[in-house]
Short mmCIF file of C-alpha atoms in Angstrom, two decimals:
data_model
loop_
_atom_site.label_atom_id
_atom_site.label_comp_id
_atom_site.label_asym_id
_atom_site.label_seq_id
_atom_site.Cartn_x
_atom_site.Cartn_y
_atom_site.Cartn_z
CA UNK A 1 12.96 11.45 76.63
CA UNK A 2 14.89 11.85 73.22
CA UNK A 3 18.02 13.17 75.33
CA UNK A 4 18.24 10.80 78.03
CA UNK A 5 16.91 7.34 76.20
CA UNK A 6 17.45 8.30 72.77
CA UNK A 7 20.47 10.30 72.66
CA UNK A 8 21.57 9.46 68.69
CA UNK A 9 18.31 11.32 67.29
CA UNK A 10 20.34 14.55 67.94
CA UNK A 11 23.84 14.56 66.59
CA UNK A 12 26.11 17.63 66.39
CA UNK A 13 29.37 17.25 63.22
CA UNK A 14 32.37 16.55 64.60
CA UNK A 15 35.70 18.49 62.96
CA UNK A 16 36.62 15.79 61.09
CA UNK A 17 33.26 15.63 59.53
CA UNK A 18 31.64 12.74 61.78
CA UNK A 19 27.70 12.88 63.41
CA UNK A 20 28.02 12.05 67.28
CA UNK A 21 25.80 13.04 70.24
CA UNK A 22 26.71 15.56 72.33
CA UNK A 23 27.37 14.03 75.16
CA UNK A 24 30.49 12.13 72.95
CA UNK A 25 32.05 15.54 72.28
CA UNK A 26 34.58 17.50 73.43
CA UNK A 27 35.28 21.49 72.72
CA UNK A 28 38.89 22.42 72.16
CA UNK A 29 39.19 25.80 73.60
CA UNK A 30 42.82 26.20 71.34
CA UNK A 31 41.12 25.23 68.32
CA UNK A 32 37.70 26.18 68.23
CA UNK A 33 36.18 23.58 67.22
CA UNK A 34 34.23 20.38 68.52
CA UNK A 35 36.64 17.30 68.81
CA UNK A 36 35.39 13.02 69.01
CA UNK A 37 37.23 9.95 70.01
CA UNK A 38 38.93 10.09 66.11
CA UNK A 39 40.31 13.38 66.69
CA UNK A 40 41.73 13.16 70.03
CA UNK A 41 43.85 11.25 71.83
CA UNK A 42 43.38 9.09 74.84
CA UNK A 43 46.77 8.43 76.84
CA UNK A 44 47.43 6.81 80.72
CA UNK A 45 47.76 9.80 83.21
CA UNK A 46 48.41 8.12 86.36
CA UNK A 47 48.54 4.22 87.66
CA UNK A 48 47.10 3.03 90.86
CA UNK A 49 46.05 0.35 92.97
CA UNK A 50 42.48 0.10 93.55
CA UNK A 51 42.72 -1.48 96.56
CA UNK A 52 45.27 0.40 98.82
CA UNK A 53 45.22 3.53 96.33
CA UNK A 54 48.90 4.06 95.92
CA UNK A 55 50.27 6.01 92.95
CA UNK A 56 52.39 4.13 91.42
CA UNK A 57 54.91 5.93 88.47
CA UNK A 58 54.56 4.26 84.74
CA UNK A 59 58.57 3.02 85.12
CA UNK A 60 57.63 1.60 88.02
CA UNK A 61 54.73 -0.04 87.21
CA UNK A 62 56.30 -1.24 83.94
CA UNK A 63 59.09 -3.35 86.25
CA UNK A 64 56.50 -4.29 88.37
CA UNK A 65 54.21 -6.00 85.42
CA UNK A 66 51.67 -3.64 86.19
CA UNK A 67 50.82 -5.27 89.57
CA UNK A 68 50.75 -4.13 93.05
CA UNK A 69 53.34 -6.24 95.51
CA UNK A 70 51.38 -4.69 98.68
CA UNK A 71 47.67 -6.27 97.91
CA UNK A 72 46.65 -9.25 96.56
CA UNK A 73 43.01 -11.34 95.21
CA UNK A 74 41.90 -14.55 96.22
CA UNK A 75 42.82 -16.89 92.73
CA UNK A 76 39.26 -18.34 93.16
CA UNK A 77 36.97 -15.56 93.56
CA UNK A 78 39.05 -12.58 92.57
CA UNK A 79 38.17 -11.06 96.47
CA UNK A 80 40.72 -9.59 98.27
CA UNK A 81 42.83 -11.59 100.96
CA UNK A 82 43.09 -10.05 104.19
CA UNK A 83 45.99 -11.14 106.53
CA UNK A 84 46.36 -13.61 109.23
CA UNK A 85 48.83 -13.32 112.30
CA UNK A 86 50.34 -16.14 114.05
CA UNK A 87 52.92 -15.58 116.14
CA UNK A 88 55.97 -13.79 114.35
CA UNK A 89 54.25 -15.70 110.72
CA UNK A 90 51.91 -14.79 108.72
CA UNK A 91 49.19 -16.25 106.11
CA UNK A 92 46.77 -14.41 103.53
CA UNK A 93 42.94 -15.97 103.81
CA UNK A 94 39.95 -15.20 101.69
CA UNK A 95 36.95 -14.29 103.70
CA UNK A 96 34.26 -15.25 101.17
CA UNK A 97 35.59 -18.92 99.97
CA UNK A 98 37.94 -19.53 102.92
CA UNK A 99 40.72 -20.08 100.74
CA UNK A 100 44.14 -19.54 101.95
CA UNK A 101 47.83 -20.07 101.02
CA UNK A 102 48.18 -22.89 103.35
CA UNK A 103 45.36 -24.81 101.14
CA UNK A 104 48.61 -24.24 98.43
CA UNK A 105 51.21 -25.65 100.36
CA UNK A 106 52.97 -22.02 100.23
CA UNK A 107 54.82 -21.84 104.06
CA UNK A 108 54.10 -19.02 106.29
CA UNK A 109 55.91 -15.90 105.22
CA UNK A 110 56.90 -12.86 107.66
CA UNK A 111 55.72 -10.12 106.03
CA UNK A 112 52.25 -9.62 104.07
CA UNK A 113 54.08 -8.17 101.33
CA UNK A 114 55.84 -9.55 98.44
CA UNK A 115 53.86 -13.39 98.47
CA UNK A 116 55.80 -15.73 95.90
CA UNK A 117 53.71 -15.80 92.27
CA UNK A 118 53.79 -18.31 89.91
CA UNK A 119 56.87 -17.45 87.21
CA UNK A 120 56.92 -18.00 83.42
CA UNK A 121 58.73 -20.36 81.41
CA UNK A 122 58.30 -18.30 78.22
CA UNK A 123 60.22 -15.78 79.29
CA UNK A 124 62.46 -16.09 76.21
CA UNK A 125 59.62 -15.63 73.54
CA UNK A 126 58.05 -13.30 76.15
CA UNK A 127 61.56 -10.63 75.42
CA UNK A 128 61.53 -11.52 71.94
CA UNK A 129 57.93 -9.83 71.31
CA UNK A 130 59.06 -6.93 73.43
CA UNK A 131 61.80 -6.47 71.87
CA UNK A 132 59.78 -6.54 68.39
CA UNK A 133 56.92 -4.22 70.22
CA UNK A 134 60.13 -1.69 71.21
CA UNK A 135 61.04 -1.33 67.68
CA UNK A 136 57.34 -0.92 66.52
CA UNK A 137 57.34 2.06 68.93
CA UNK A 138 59.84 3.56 68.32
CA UNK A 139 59.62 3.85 64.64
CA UNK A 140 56.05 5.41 64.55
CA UNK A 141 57.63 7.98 67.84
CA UNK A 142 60.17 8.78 64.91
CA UNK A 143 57.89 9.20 62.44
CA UNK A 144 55.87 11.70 64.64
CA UNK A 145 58.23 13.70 65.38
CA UNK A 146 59.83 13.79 61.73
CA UNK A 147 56.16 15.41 60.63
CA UNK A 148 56.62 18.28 63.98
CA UNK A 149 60.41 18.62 62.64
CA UNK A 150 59.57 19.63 59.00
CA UNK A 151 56.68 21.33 60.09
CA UNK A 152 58.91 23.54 62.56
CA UNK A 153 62.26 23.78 60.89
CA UNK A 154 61.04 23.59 56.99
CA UNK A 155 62.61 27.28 56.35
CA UNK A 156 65.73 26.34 57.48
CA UNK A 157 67.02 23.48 56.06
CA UNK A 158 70.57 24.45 55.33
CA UNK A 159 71.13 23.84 58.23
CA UNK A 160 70.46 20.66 58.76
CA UNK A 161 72.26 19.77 55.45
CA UNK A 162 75.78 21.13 56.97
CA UNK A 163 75.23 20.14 60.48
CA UNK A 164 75.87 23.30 61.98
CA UNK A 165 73.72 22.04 65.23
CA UNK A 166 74.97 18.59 65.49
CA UNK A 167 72.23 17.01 64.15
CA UNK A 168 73.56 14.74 62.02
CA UNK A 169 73.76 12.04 63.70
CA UNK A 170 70.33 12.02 65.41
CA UNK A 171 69.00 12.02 61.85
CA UNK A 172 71.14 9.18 60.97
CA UNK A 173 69.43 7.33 64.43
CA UNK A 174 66.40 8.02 63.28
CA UNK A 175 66.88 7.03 60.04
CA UNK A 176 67.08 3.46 61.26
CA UNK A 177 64.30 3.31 62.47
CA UNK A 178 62.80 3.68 59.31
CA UNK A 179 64.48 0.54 57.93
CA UNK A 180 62.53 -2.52 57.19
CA UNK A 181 62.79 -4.86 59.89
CA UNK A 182 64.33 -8.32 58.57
CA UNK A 183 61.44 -11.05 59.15
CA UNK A 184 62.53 -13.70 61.71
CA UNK A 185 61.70 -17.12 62.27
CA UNK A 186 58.22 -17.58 64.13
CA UNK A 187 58.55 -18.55 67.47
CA UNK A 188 56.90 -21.84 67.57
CA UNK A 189 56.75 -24.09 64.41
CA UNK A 190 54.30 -26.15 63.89
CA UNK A 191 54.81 -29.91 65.08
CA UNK A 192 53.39 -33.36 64.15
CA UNK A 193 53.76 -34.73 67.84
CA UNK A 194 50.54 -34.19 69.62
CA UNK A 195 50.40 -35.79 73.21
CA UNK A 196 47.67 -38.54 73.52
CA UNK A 197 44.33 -37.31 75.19
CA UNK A 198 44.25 -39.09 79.00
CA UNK A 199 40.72 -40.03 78.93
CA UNK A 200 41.05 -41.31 82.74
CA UNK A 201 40.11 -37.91 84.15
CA UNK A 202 36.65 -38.10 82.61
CA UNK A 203 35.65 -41.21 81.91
CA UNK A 204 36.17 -42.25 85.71
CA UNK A 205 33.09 -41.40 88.04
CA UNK A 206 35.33 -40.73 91.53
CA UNK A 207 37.54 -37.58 91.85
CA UNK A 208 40.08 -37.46 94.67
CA UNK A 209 40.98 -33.48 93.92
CA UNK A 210 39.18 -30.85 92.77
CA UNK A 211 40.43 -29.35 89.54
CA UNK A 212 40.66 -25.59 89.66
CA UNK A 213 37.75 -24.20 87.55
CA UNK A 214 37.69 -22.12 83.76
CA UNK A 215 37.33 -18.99 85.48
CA UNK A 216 40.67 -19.69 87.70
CA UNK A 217 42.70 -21.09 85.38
CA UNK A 218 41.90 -17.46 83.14
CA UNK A 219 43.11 -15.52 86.21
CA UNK A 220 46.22 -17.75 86.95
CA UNK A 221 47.32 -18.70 83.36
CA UNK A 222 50.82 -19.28 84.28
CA UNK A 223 49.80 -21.97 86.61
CA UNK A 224 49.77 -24.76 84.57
CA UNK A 225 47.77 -27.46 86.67
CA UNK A 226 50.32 -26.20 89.46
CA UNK A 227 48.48 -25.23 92.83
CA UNK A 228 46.68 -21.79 92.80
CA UNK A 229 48.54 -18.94 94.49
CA UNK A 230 48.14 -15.23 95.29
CA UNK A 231 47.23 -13.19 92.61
CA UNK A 232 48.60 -9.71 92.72
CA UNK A 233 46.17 -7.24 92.37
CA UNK A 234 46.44 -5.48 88.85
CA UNK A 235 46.75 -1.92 89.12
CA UNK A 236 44.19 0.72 87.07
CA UNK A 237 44.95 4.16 84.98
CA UNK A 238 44.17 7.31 85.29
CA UNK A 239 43.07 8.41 81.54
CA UNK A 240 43.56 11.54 79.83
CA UNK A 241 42.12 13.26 76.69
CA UNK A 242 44.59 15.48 74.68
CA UNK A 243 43.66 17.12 71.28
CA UNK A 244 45.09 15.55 68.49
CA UNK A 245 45.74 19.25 66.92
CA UNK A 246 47.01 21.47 69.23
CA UNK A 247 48.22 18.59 71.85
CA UNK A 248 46.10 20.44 74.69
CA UNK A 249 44.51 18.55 76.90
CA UNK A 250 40.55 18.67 77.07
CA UNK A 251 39.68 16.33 80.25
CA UNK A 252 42.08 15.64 83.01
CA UNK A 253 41.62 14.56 86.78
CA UNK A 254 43.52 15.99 89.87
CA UNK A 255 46.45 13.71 90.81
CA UNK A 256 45.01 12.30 94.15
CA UNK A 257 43.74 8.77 93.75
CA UNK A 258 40.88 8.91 96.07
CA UNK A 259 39.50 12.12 94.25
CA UNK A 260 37.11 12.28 91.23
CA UNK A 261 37.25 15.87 90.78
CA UNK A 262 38.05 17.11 87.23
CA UNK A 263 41.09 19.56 86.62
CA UNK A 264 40.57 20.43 82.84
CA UNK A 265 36.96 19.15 81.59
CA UNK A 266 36.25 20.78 78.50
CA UNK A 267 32.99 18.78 77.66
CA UNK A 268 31.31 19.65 74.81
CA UNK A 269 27.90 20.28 76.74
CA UNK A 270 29.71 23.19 78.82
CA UNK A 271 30.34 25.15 75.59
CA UNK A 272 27.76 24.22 72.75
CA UNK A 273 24.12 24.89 73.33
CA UNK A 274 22.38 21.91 73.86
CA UNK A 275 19.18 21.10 71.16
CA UNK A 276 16.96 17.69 71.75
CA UNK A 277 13.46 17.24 70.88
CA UNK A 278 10.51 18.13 73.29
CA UNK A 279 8.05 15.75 71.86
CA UNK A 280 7.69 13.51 69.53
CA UNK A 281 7.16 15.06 65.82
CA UNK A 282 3.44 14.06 64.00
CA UNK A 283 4.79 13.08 60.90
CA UNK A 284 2.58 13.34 58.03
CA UNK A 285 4.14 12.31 53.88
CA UNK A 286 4.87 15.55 52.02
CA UNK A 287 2.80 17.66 54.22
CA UNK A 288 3.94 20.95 56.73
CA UNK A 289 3.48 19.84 60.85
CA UNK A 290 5.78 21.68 63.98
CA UNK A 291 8.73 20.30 65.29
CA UNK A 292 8.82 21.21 68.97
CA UNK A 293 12.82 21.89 70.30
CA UNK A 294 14.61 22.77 73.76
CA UNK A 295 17.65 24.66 73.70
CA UNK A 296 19.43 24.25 76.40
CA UNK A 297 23.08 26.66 77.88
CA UNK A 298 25.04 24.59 80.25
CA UNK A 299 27.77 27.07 80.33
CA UNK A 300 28.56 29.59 82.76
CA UNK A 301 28.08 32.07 80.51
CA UNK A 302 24.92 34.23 78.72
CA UNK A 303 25.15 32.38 75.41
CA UNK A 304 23.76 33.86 72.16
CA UNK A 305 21.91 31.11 69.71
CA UNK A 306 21.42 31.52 66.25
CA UNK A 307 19.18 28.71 64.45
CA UNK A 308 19.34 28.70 60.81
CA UNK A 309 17.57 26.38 57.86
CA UNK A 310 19.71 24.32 56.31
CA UNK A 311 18.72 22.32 52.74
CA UNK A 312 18.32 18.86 53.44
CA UNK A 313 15.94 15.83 53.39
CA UNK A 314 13.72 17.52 55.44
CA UNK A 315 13.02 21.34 54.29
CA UNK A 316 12.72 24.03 57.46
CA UNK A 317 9.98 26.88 56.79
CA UNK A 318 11.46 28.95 59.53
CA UNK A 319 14.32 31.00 58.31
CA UNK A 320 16.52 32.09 61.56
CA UNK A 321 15.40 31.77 65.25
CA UNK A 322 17.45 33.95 67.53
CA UNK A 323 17.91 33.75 71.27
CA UNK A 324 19.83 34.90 74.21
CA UNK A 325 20.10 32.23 77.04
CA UNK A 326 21.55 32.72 80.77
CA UNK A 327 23.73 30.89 82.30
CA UNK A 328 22.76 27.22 83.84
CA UNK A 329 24.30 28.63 87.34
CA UNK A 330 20.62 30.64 87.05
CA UNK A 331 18.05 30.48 89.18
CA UNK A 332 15.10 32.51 88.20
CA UNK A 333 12.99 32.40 85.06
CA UNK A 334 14.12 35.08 82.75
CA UNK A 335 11.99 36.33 79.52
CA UNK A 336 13.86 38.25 77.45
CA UNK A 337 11.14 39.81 75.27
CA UNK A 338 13.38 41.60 73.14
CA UNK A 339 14.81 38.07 71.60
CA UNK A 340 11.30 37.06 71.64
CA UNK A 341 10.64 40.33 69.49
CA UNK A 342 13.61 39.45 67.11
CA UNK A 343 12.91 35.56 66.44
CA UNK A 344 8.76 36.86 65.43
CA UNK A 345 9.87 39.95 63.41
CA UNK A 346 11.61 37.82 60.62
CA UNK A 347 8.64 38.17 58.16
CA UNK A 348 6.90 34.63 59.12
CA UNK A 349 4.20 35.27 61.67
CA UNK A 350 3.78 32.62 64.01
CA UNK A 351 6.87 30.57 62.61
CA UNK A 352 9.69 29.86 64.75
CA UNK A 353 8.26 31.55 68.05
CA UNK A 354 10.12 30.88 71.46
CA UNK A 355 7.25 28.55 73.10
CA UNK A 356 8.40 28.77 76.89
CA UNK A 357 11.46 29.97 78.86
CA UNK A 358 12.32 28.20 82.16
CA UNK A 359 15.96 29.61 83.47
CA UNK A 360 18.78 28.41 81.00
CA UNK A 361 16.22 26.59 78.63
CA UNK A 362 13.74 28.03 76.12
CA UNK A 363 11.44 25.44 73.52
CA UNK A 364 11.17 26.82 70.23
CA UNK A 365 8.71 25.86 67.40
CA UNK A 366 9.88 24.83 63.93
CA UNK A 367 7.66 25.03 60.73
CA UNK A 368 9.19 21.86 58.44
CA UNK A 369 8.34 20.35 55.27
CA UNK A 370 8.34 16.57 55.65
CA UNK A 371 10.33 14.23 53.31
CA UNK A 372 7.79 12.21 50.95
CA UNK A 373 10.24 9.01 51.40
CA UNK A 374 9.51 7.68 55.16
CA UNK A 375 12.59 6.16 56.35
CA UNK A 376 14.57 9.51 55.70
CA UNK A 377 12.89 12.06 58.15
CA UNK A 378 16.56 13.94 58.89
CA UNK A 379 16.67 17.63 59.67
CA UNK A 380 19.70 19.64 59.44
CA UNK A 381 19.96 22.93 61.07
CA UNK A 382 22.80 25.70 61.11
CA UNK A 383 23.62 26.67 64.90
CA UNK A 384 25.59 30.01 65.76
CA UNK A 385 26.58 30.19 69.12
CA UNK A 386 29.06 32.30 71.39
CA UNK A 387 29.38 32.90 74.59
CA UNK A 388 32.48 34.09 76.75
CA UNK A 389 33.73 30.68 78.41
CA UNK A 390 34.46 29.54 74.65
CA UNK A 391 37.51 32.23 74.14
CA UNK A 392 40.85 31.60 76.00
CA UNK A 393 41.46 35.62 75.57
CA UNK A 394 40.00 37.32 78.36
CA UNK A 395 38.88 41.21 78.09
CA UNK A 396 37.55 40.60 74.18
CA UNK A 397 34.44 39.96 72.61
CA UNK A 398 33.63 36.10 72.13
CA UNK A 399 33.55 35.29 68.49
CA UNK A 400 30.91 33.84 66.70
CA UNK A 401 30.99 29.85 66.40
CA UNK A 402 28.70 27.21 63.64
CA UNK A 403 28.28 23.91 64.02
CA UNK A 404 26.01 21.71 62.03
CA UNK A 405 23.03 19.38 63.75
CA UNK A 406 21.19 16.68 62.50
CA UNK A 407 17.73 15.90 64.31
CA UNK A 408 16.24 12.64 63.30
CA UNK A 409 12.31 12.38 63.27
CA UNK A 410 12.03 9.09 63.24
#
């Protein structure tokens, strides 16, 4: 129950030092080391439409406002229009409201593609933030790549200094970037003139039309009491996660839009040995009681676990537990007496003994000390782990790997 309802009792440190869950991690095979959402980077792969599942490329989809021309919602219900034929005309309809264009006053068009939208008027202030956004971009791209340029090049910089590679006058581009921007004038100043409130609309108890509704006027903002029109159906990404380190990517998705299969999924749980509680701990002020564990090896790998004591709020009795897991791919129970042997020969008899072994999973028992205070029933453990699928060199022994856990009893 702790790992599927109560997932933050168990969490694993991070390499930049924060607690998460598990199932929040990711394992840089480059780097060794368990990466978060802090650490890593998460970047558009690939835009699509949802509806008609075209790729569309990020240029593309930049001059296209991040819409698709070929599809389009009903601007009432969000629901997808389907076409209607007459003759050599056509009209888009909503089959779950009945709306249609014709309800707009928008004529008959001859293709299904391309339906007029309703255009801005601020599309002077709209260039103006770009414009401001373009500069913002560009500056912190600069300043990136300054910190890989010293880090590369930071034995040669005579080089730079006589411009024997031309690079003079990239530097002096770059340079610019750097400069404080002047601060312009805002783009709307504030204004004394407010239009008088028409009170007609609500005080009188007959309505001829039927306004558009809160929810429409969200999805058509640009419509400005105007009648509603086609909404273009916004397009959806593709994400990415690349370490912030080593700029490798840890989960990626095939290219094909109507695929959910993974290319490069290097999920935490594949690598680490998983450790949740069995049952729930008897906790008892300042006196000794069992914590029961499952350790768990989703690899595809045999996986060798070390469990150490760790100081902490909570003091462990049992020194080291040692055990030797399968892989999850598995399918018969497998008792390895000889760890069995190893974790009981430690000098504490009937501390930290391997409870049960069902395929890739084995319970262990943990003497602990409980904290005297309550509300801080924390214990930290030391876990050694390695198993082949964590090395990217192939032929070689897997190194060992630690990792520190944190197992709330509370």
């Amino acid at each position: 129950m702790a790992s599927l309802f109560q997932m933050d009792r168990v969490l694993y440190q991070c390499g930049c030092d924060e607690w998460w869950p598990l199932c929040n991690l990711y394992f840089c095979r480059h780097c060794s080391t368990l990466r978060c959402i802090s650490c890593s980077l998460n970047e558009i792969d690939s835009t699509f439409c949802p509806n008609c599942l075209e790729n569309i490329p990020a240029g593309e989809a930049r001059v296209k406002k991040n819409r698709c021309i070929n599809c389009n919602q009903c601007p009432v219900c969000s629901m997808v229009l389907t076409t209607r034929a007459v003759g050599e005309s056509c009209h888009l309809m909503c089959s779950t409201c009945r709306w249609s264009t014709r309800d707009s006053g928008t004529p008959d068009q001859p293709s299904s593609i391309n339906w007029p939208v309703h255009e801005s008027t601020l599309d002077k202030e709209l260039g103006e933030v770009l414009e401001r956004m373009r500069v913002l971009a560009a500056a912190e791209k600069a300043q990136r790549d300054q910190v890989k340029l010293n880090k590369r090049r930071s034995h040669n910089v005579g080089n730079l200094l006589t411009d024997r590679y031309g690079l003079q006058a990239i530097y002096q581009k770059r340079k610019k970037t750097f400069e404080k921007t002047v601060p312009q004038q805002p783009l709307h100043l504030p204004s004394e003139e407010v239009p008088e409130l028409d009170l007609s609309s609500y005080i009188d108890d007959s309505i001829e039309t039927i306004e558009p509704s809160l929810e429409s006027r969200l999805r058509q903002p640009l419509a400005a009491g105007r009648p509603l029109r086609p909404v273009r159906m916004p397009l959806k990404a593709r994400r990415a996660i690349r370490c912030k380190h080593c700029d490798h990517n840890l989960v990626k998705l095939e290219y094909g839009t109507s695929t959910i299969r993974y290319k490069i999924q290097y999920f935490a749980r594949n690598f680490v040995p998983e450790i949740h509680l069995s049952r729930e701990p008897e906790l008892s002020e300042g006196q000794t009681g069992s914590v029961l564990l499952t350790v768990a090896n989703e690899s595809n790998s045999k996986a060798e676990v070390i469990i150490m004591a760790e100081d902490g709020e909570v003091e462990c009795l049992t020194p080291v537990v040692e055990l030797s897991l399968p892989s999850s791919d598995d399918t018969a129970d497998i008792y390895d007496m000889e760890s069995d042997r190893r974790s009981t020969s430690s000098g504490y008899d009937g501390l930290g003994t391997v409870v049960f072994r069902r395929r890739h999973r084995a319970g262990v028992r943990l003497e602990v000390k409980f904290a005297t205070s309550p509300s801080k029933q924390i214990l930290t453990l030391l876990v050694k782990y390695r198993n082949e699928q964590c090395s990217m060199q192939m032929n070689t022994e897997p190194e060992w790997r630690l990792t520190r856990v944190q197992i709330s009893l509370t």
